XYZ file of C-alpha atoms in Angstrom:
271
model
C 17.198 10.273 10.631
C 18.407 6.958 9.260
C 22.067 6.119 9.919
C 24.592 6.289 7.098
C 25.420 2.986 5.400
C 29.021 2.005 4.672
C 30.591 1.448 1.274
C 29.074 1.953 -2.157
C 25.706 0.915 -3.573
C 25.373 0.201 -7.278
C 22.132 0.128 -9.254
C 22.145 -2.342 -12.138
C 19.127 -0.850 -13.883
C 17.802 2.585 -12.958
C 14.079 2.596 -13.717
C 11.333 4.083 -11.567
C 12.048 1.842 -8.578
C 15.797 2.457 -8.638
C 15.298 6.186 -8.982
C 12.789 6.216 -6.101
C 15.133 4.264 -3.826
C 18.110 6.466 -4.699
C 16.077 9.618 -4.025
C 14.995 8.235 -0.653
C 18.544 7.306 0.284
C 19.781 10.788 -0.540
C 16.886 12.468 1.251
C 17.395 10.394 4.409
C 21.190 10.779 4.136
C 21.690 7.010 4.104
C 24.269 7.371 1.309
C 25.918 10.470 -0.136
C 25.522 10.834 -3.900
C 29.192 10.075 -4.552
C 28.724 6.548 -3.123
C 25.732 5.699 -5.323
C 26.698 4.144 -8.656
C 24.515 3.430 -11.678
C 24.591 1.445 -14.880
C 21.659 1.647 -17.267
C 21.854 1.409 -21.069
C 19.168 4.079 -21.598
C 20.521 7.602 -21.978
C 17.507 9.211 -20.296
C 18.084 7.150 -17.155
C 21.780 7.930 -17.218
C 20.879 11.619 -17.420
C 18.500 11.261 -14.462
C 21.258 9.637 -12.397
C 23.766 12.355 -13.275
C 21.241 15.043 -12.404
C 20.993 13.528 -8.928
C 24.786 13.614 -8.622
C 25.253 9.837 -8.922
C 28.212 8.198 -10.636
C 27.280 6.593 -13.964
C 29.454 3.626 -14.907
C 30.377 2.580 -18.451
C 29.622 -1.163 -18.188
C 27.839 -3.605 -15.860
C 31.141 -5.255 -14.962
C 32.680 -1.902 -14.033
C 29.669 -1.299 -11.784
C 29.927 -4.744 -10.182
C 33.633 -4.307 -9.489
C 33.107 -0.915 -7.839
C 29.990 -1.647 -5.778
C 30.142 -3.072 -2.258
C 26.398 -3.711 -2.569
C 24.757 -4.273 -5.952
C 21.040 -3.759 -6.482
C 19.846 -6.009 -9.300
C 16.905 -4.281 -10.999
C 17.024 -5.198 -14.691
C 14.092 -6.193 -16.882
C 12.842 -9.774 -16.301
C 13.584 -10.905 -19.843
C 17.294 -10.045 -19.591
C 18.120 -10.842 -15.964
C 19.852 -14.175 -16.622
C 22.115 -12.829 -19.351
C 22.924 -9.791 -17.213
C 23.779 -11.986 -14.220
C 25.941 -14.372 -16.216
C 27.858 -11.439 -17.695
C 28.860 -10.383 -14.170
C 30.322 -13.741 -13.110
C 33.833 -13.083 -11.833
C 33.347 -9.302 -11.644
C 31.519 -9.213 -8.309
C 33.496 -8.558 -5.155
C 33.969 -11.726 -3.130
C 32.547 -10.067 -0.019
C 29.940 -8.074 -1.946
C 26.205 -8.254 -1.429
C 23.514 -8.468 -4.103
C 20.021 -7.096 -3.510
C 17.484 -8.360 -6.029
C 14.191 -6.519 -6.523
C 13.172 -8.744 -9.444
C 9.795 -10.415 -8.956
C 9.707 -14.152 -9.571
C 13.477 -14.758 -9.647
C 14.468 -17.153 -6.820
C 17.633 -16.562 -4.823
C 19.060 -19.928 -5.929
C 18.593 -19.111 -9.623
C 20.265 -15.706 -9.313
C 23.154 -17.129 -7.273
C 23.733 -19.846 -9.885
C 23.734 -17.322 -12.716
C 26.218 -15.163 -10.788
C 28.616 -18.065 -10.344
C 27.226 -19.791 -7.263
C 28.969 -17.882 -4.463
C 27.247 -14.507 -4.250
C 25.416 -13.375 -1.127
C 21.925 -12.557 -2.353
C 19.047 -10.888 -0.560
C 15.750 -10.953 -2.402
C 13.446 -7.985 -1.844
C 9.816 -7.422 -2.814
C 9.219 -3.643 -2.738
C 6.172 -1.811 -4.090
C 5.472 1.328 -6.081
C 4.527 3.627 -3.152
C 8.277 3.677 -2.516
C 8.138 6.452 -5.132
C 6.502 8.693 -2.488
C 8.464 7.318 0.521
C 5.510 5.136 1.520
C 6.693 1.743 0.330
C 6.297 -1.663 1.943
C 9.024 -4.246 1.373
C 9.666 -7.851 2.329
C 13.371 -8.725 2.678
C 14.534 -12.349 2.419
C 18.253 -13.001 3.081
C 19.775 -15.930 1.196
C 22.582 -18.391 2.084
C 25.703 -16.817 3.528
C 23.994 -13.562 4.493
C 24.593 -12.418 8.056
C 22.745 -10.100 10.396
C 24.748 -7.120 9.134
C 23.697 -7.851 5.540
C 20.033 -8.047 6.512
C 20.348 -4.848 8.555
C 21.912 -3.042 5.596
C 19.088 -4.115 3.293
C 16.526 -3.051 5.856
C 18.114 0.369 6.256
C 18.083 0.896 2.491
C 14.414 0.044 2.073
C 13.294 1.818 5.226
C 14.520 4.995 3.532
C 11.454 4.706 1.285
C 8.887 3.146 3.628
C 8.676 0.143 5.938
C 10.528 -3.143 5.593
C 10.174 -6.572 7.189
C 12.729 -9.410 7.323
C 11.062 -12.646 6.160
C 11.820 -16.090 4.754
C 12.007 -16.455 0.971
C 8.971 -18.753 1.064
C 6.961 -15.802 2.405
C 7.666 -13.586 -0.605
C 4.824 -15.040 -2.692
C 2.364 -13.951 -0.008
C 4.066 -10.560 0.270
C 3.919 -10.166 -3.500
C 0.172 -10.798 -3.343
C -0.284 -8.505 -0.334
C 1.918 -5.438 -0.693
C 3.591 -5.994 -4.062
C 0.333 -6.150 -5.997
C -1.685 -4.536 -3.198
C -1.533 -0.913 -4.371
C -3.561 -1.911 -7.435
C -6.302 -3.295 -5.186
C -6.626 0.042 -3.395
C -6.511 1.954 -6.679
C -9.368 -0.224 -7.928
C -11.358 0.448 -4.749
C -10.836 4.198 -5.163
C -11.934 3.920 -8.816
C -15.077 2.068 -7.783
C -15.866 4.482 -4.947
C -15.438 7.435 -7.283
C -17.754 5.939 -9.901
C -20.320 5.088 -7.244
C -20.266 8.626 -5.855
C -20.670 10.060 -9.364
C -23.650 7.760 -9.862
C -25.100 9.374 -6.734
C -24.755 12.780 -8.397
C -21.369 14.005 -7.150
C -19.074 15.946 -9.471
C -16.376 13.544 -10.846
C -13.433 15.761 -9.854
C -14.796 16.262 -6.348
C -15.493 12.540 -5.995
C -11.966 11.641 -7.127
C -10.312 14.035 -4.677
C -12.429 12.949 -1.743
C -11.939 9.245 -2.524
C -8.166 9.637 -2.757
C -8.004 11.672 0.459
C -10.193 9.140 2.245
C -7.788 6.351 1.246
C -4.815 8.417 2.410
C -6.476 9.389 5.676
C -7.579 5.861 6.494
C -4.076 4.538 5.864
C -2.429 7.211 7.999
C -4.913 6.702 10.813
C -4.279 2.959 10.737
C -0.481 3.388 10.810
C -0.298 6.227 13.324
C -3.009 5.187 15.774
C -1.448 1.804 16.514
C -4.930 0.306 16.561
C -6.010 -2.841 14.762
C -7.947 -2.295 11.527
C -10.949 -4.119 12.967
C -11.053 -1.772 15.966
C -10.983 1.323 13.773
C -13.685 -0.138 11.538
C -15.938 -0.772 14.511
C -15.458 2.797 15.767
C -16.963 4.272 12.606
C -19.737 1.696 12.353
C -22.907 2.516 14.293
C -25.505 -0.225 14.109
C -28.243 0.870 11.753
C -26.147 3.748 10.387
C -24.772 4.514 6.926
C -21.463 2.687 7.386
C -23.299 -0.328 8.777
C -25.520 -0.407 5.683
C -22.506 -0.319 3.370
C -20.579 -2.998 5.257
C -23.600 -5.296 5.396
C -23.809 -5.012 1.608
C -20.122 -5.893 1.308
C -20.701 -8.954 3.483
C -23.831 -10.036 1.613
C -21.888 -9.937 -1.649
C -18.935 -11.941 -0.287
C -16.384 -9.120 -0.186
C -14.066 -11.043 2.160
C -14.179 -14.173 0.009
C -13.455 -12.103 -3.099
C -10.388 -10.531 -1.464
C -9.204 -13.952 -0.291
C -9.567 -15.402 -3.784
C -7.746 -12.427 -5.347
C -4.771 -12.692 -2.978
C -4.601 -16.455 -3.493
C -4.586 -15.928 -7.278
C -1.749 -13.399 -7.047
C 0.290 -15.643 -4.739
C -0.235 -18.641 -7.028
C 0.917 -16.617 -10.032
C 3.986 -15.473 -8.100
C 4.867 -19.107 -7.370
C 4.444 -19.967 -11.070
C 6.763 -17.157 -12.135
C 9.409 -18.414 -9.711
C 9.619 -21.857 -11.284
Protein backbone atom coordinates (compact mmCIF):
# COMPACT_ATOMS: atom_id res chain seq x y z
CA UNK A 1 0.00 0.00 0.00
CA UNK A 2 1.27 3.46 -0.87
CA UNK A 3 1.89 5.80 2.07
CA UNK A 4 -0.48 8.68 2.74
CA UNK A 5 0.61 12.07 1.40
CA UNK A 6 0.37 15.19 3.56
CA UNK A 7 -1.76 18.25 2.93
CA UNK A 8 -4.31 18.85 0.19
CA UNK A 9 -4.15 18.22 -3.55
CA UNK A 10 -6.16 20.40 -5.90
CA UNK A 11 -7.09 19.56 -9.48
CA UNK A 12 -7.32 22.58 -11.77
CA UNK A 13 -9.23 20.80 -14.51
CA UNK A 14 -10.88 17.44 -13.91
CA UNK A 15 -10.97 15.61 -17.24
CA UNK A 16 -10.22 11.95 -17.84
CA UNK A 17 -6.64 12.16 -16.57
CA UNK A 18 -7.57 14.05 -13.40
CA UNK A 19 -10.41 11.67 -12.67
CA UNK A 20 -8.14 8.64 -13.23
CA UNK A 21 -5.45 10.03 -10.91
CA UNK A 22 -7.98 10.92 -8.21
CA UNK A 23 -9.52 7.44 -8.40
CA UNK A 24 -6.08 5.86 -8.06
CA UNK A 25 -5.19 8.04 -5.10
CA UNK A 26 -8.39 7.09 -3.31
CA UNK A 27 -8.01 3.41 -4.14
CA UNK A 28 -4.41 3.31 -2.89
CA UNK A 29 -5.32 5.48 0.13
CA UNK A 30 -2.71 8.09 -0.81
CA UNK A 31 -5.21 10.87 -0.02
CA UNK A 32 -8.61 10.73 1.65
CA UNK A 33 -11.43 12.25 -0.40
CA UNK A 34 -11.77 15.23 1.93
CA UNK A 35 -8.21 16.35 1.04
CA UNK A 36 -8.77 16.24 -2.73
CA UNK A 37 -10.08 19.52 -4.16
CA UNK A 38 -11.40 20.24 -7.64
CA UNK A 39 -12.20 23.18 -9.86
CA UNK A 40 -13.65 22.56 -13.31
CA UNK A 41 -16.13 24.82 -15.13
CA UNK A 42 -18.08 21.88 -16.59
CA UNK A 43 -21.01 20.74 -14.48
CA UNK A 44 -20.64 17.09 -15.48
CA UNK A 45 -17.07 17.03 -14.18
CA UNK A 46 -18.11 18.79 -11.00
CA UNK A 47 -20.77 16.12 -10.53
CA UNK A 48 -18.19 13.36 -11.08
CA UNK A 49 -15.94 14.91 -8.43
CA UNK A 50 -18.78 15.21 -5.92
CA UNK A 51 -19.79 11.61 -6.56
CA UNK A 52 -16.28 10.56 -5.56
CA UNK A 53 -16.58 12.60 -2.36
CA UNK A 54 -14.15 15.33 -3.46
CA UNK A 55 -14.52 18.99 -2.53
CA UNK A 56 -15.56 21.16 -5.48
CA UNK A 57 -14.36 24.76 -5.25
CA UNK A 58 -16.17 27.80 -6.64
CA UNK A 59 -13.23 29.49 -8.41
CA UNK A 60 -9.67 28.70 -9.53
CA UNK A 61 -8.26 31.19 -7.03
CA UNK A 62 -10.19 29.58 -4.18
CA UNK A 63 -8.71 26.24 -5.24
CA UNK A 64 -5.18 27.64 -5.44
CA UNK A 65 -5.45 29.22 -2.00
CA UNK A 66 -6.67 25.98 -0.42
CA UNK A 67 -4.35 23.48 -2.13
CA UNK A 68 -0.92 22.59 -0.76
CA UNK A 69 -0.24 20.92 -4.11
CA UNK A 70 -1.98 22.06 -7.29
CA UNK A 71 -2.27 19.82 -10.33
CA UNK A 72 -2.47 21.96 -13.46
CA UNK A 73 -4.52 20.05 -16.04
CA UNK A 74 -6.44 22.62 -18.10
CA UNK A 75 -6.89 22.63 -21.87
CA UNK A 76 -3.79 23.76 -23.82
CA UNK A 77 -5.51 26.75 -25.38
CA UNK A 78 -6.39 28.30 -22.01
CA UNK A 79 -3.42 27.37 -19.83
CA UNK A 80 -1.70 30.78 -19.94
CA UNK A 81 -4.82 32.74 -19.02
CA UNK A 82 -5.60 30.25 -16.26
CA UNK A 83 -2.07 30.52 -14.86
CA UNK A 84 -2.01 34.30 -14.96
CA UNK A 85 -5.35 34.44 -13.15
CA UNK A 86 -3.79 32.54 -10.24
CA UNK A 87 -0.83 34.89 -9.72
CA UNK A 88 -0.84 35.91 -6.06
CA UNK A 89 -3.34 33.22 -5.04
CA UNK A 90 -0.89 30.33 -4.80
CA UNK A 91 0.59 29.45 -1.44
CA UNK A 92 4.19 30.59 -1.16
CA UNK A 93 5.33 27.10 -0.17
CA UNK A 94 2.88 25.35 -2.50
CA UNK A 95 3.81 22.97 -5.28
CA UNK A 96 2.44 22.90 -8.82
CA UNK A 97 2.29 19.68 -10.83
CA UNK A 98 1.75 20.26 -14.53
CA UNK A 99 0.49 17.44 -16.76
CA UNK A 100 0.18 19.73 -19.79
CA UNK A 101 2.11 18.48 -22.82
CA UNK A 102 4.36 21.02 -24.49
CA UNK A 103 4.29 23.67 -21.74
CA UNK A 104 7.83 24.23 -20.39
CA UNK A 105 8.41 24.71 -16.67
CA UNK A 106 9.88 28.18 -17.26
CA UNK A 107 6.80 29.35 -19.18
CA UNK A 108 4.39 28.11 -16.51
CA UNK A 109 6.47 29.62 -13.70
CA UNK A 110 6.53 32.99 -15.48
CA UNK A 111 2.78 32.94 -16.01
CA UNK A 112 2.28 32.10 -12.32
CA UNK A 113 4.37 35.05 -11.21
CA UNK A 114 7.89 33.66 -11.38
CA UNK A 115 8.26 32.06 -7.94
CA UNK A 116 6.20 28.87 -8.03
CA UNK A 117 7.77 25.45 -7.54
CA UNK A 118 6.75 23.52 -10.64
CA UNK A 119 7.14 19.85 -11.46
CA UNK A 120 6.31 18.90 -15.02
CA UNK A 121 4.85 15.43 -15.54
CA UNK A 122 4.21 13.44 -18.71
CA UNK A 123 1.64 10.75 -17.83
CA UNK A 124 -0.24 8.53 -20.28
CA UNK A 125 -3.77 7.25 -20.74
CA UNK A 126 -3.27 3.75 -19.23
CA UNK A 127 -3.31 5.62 -15.92
CA UNK A 128 -7.08 5.22 -16.36
CA UNK A 129 -6.66 1.50 -15.57
CA UNK A 130 -3.84 1.92 -12.99
CA UNK A 131 -1.24 0.96 -15.61
CA UNK A 132 0.22 4.36 -16.44
CA UNK A 133 3.81 5.34 -17.14
CA UNK A 134 4.93 8.84 -16.15
CA UNK A 135 8.09 10.91 -16.42
CA UNK A 136 8.51 13.46 -13.61
CA UNK A 137 10.78 16.49 -14.07
CA UNK A 138 11.26 18.75 -11.02
CA UNK A 139 11.87 22.43 -11.76
CA UNK A 140 13.90 25.13 -9.95
CA UNK A 141 13.40 25.27 -6.20
CA UNK A 142 11.95 21.77 -5.95
CA UNK A 143 13.53 19.55 -3.30
CA UNK A 144 13.71 15.81 -2.80
CA UNK A 145 10.47 15.86 -0.80
CA UNK A 146 8.64 17.57 -3.67
CA UNK A 147 9.89 14.99 -6.17
CA UNK A 148 8.98 12.16 -3.79
CA UNK A 149 5.46 13.55 -3.39
CA UNK A 150 4.97 13.73 -7.15
CA UNK A 151 6.29 10.21 -7.55
CA UNK A 152 3.93 8.87 -4.89
CA UNK A 153 0.96 10.51 -6.60
CA UNK A 154 1.72 9.06 -10.03
CA UNK A 155 2.76 5.66 -8.73
CA UNK A 156 -0.82 5.35 -7.49
CA UNK A 157 -1.80 4.88 -11.15
CA UNK A 158 1.24 3.07 -12.57
CA UNK A 159 5.00 3.56 -12.63
CA UNK A 160 6.88 6.84 -12.48
CA UNK A 161 10.47 7.88 -13.16
CA UNK A 162 12.29 11.05 -12.05
CA UNK A 163 13.99 12.64 -15.08
CA UNK A 164 15.38 15.93 -16.38
CA UNK A 165 13.01 18.25 -18.23
CA UNK A 166 15.07 17.79 -21.40
CA UNK A 167 14.13 14.10 -21.30
CA UNK A 168 10.39 14.75 -21.47
CA UNK A 169 10.32 15.04 -25.27
CA UNK A 170 11.69 11.50 -25.51
CA UNK A 171 9.26 10.31 -22.84
CA UNK A 172 6.40 11.96 -24.69
CA UNK A 173 7.40 10.04 -27.81
CA UNK A 174 7.90 6.79 -25.88
CA UNK A 175 5.20 6.42 -23.24
CA UNK A 176 3.07 9.53 -23.78
CA UNK A 177 2.23 8.70 -27.39
CA UNK A 178 3.26 5.05 -27.04
CA UNK A 179 -0.16 3.55 -26.24
CA UNK A 180 -1.32 4.56 -29.72
CA UNK A 181 1.55 2.59 -31.26
CA UNK A 182 0.44 -0.57 -29.47
CA UNK A 183 -3.20 0.06 -30.34
CA UNK A 184 -2.17 0.34 -33.99
CA UNK A 185 -0.22 -2.92 -33.76
CA UNK A 186 -3.24 -4.67 -32.25
CA UNK A 187 -5.44 -3.24 -35.03
CA UNK A 188 -3.03 -4.52 -37.66
CA UNK A 189 -2.70 -7.95 -36.04
CA UNK A 190 -6.47 -8.27 -35.83
CA UNK A 191 -6.93 -7.36 -39.49
CA UNK A 192 -4.19 -9.76 -40.51
CA UNK A 193 -5.76 -12.61 -38.55
CA UNK A 194 -9.15 -11.88 -40.11
CA UNK A 195 -7.50 -11.99 -43.53
CA UNK A 196 -6.32 -15.48 -42.57
CA UNK A 197 -9.94 -16.47 -41.93
CA UNK A 198 -10.36 -15.86 -38.19
CA UNK A 199 -13.62 -14.46 -36.85
CA UNK A 200 -13.17 -10.67 -36.22
CA UNK A 201 -14.42 -10.79 -32.62
CA UNK A 202 -12.19 -13.74 -31.78
CA UNK A 203 -9.21 -12.08 -33.46
CA UNK A 204 -9.77 -8.84 -31.53
CA UNK A 205 -9.98 -10.60 -28.16
CA UNK A 206 -6.93 -12.74 -28.77
CA UNK A 207 -4.89 -9.79 -30.06
CA UNK A 208 -5.78 -7.66 -27.04
CA UNK A 209 -5.03 -10.49 -24.60
CA UNK A 210 -1.73 -11.19 -26.34
CA UNK A 211 -0.71 -7.54 -25.89
CA UNK A 212 -1.74 -7.64 -22.23
CA UNK A 213 0.02 -10.94 -21.59
CA UNK A 214 3.24 -9.88 -23.29
CA UNK A 215 3.33 -6.66 -21.28
CA UNK A 216 2.70 -8.43 -17.98
CA UNK A 217 5.30 -11.07 -18.73
CA UNK A 218 7.85 -8.38 -19.57
CA UNK A 219 7.14 -6.42 -16.37
CA UNK A 220 6.83 -9.36 -13.98
CA UNK A 221 9.58 -11.63 -15.28
CA UNK A 222 12.32 -9.03 -14.85
CA UNK A 223 13.84 -10.21 -18.12
CA UNK A 224 14.97 -8.00 -20.97
CA UNK A 225 12.57 -7.78 -23.93
CA UNK A 226 15.23 -9.21 -26.23
CA UNK A 227 15.64 -12.28 -24.01
CA UNK A 228 11.91 -12.97 -23.96
CA UNK A 229 11.73 -12.51 -27.73
CA UNK A 230 14.50 -15.03 -28.27
CA UNK A 231 12.77 -17.57 -26.02
CA UNK A 232 9.71 -17.70 -28.27
CA UNK A 233 11.70 -17.65 -31.50
CA UNK A 234 12.83 -21.06 -32.77
CA UNK A 235 14.97 -20.84 -35.88
CA UNK A 236 12.89 -21.90 -38.85
CA UNK A 237 9.64 -21.68 -36.86
CA UNK A 238 6.54 -19.51 -37.22
CA UNK A 239 7.77 -16.67 -34.99
CA UNK A 240 11.10 -16.66 -36.81
CA UNK A 241 9.28 -16.31 -40.14
CA UNK A 242 7.26 -13.35 -38.86
CA UNK A 243 10.25 -11.57 -37.33
CA UNK A 244 12.34 -12.04 -40.46
CA UNK A 245 9.55 -10.35 -42.41
CA UNK A 246 9.53 -7.46 -39.93
CA UNK A 247 13.29 -7.09 -40.38
CA UNK A 248 13.14 -7.31 -44.17
CA UNK A 249 10.58 -4.50 -44.21
CA UNK A 250 12.60 -2.24 -41.89
CA UNK A 251 10.36 -2.49 -38.83
CA UNK A 252 13.07 -1.17 -36.49
CA UNK A 253 13.83 1.79 -38.74
CA UNK A 254 10.12 2.60 -38.98
CA UNK A 255 9.77 2.61 -35.18
CA UNK A 256 12.88 4.77 -34.85
CA UNK A 257 11.54 7.28 -37.38
CA UNK A 258 8.12 7.37 -35.67
CA UNK A 259 9.59 8.06 -32.22
CA UNK A 260 11.90 10.72 -33.65
CA UNK A 261 8.91 12.40 -35.34
CA UNK A 262 6.93 12.42 -32.09
CA UNK A 263 9.88 13.79 -30.10
CA UNK A 264 10.50 16.50 -32.70
CA UNK A 265 6.84 17.54 -32.57
CA UNK A 266 7.00 17.65 -28.77
CA UNK A 267 9.99 20.00 -28.97
CA UNK A 268 8.10 22.22 -31.45
CA UNK A 269 5.08 22.45 -29.15
CA UNK A 270 7.34 23.51 -26.28
CA UNK A 271 8.68 26.56 -28.10
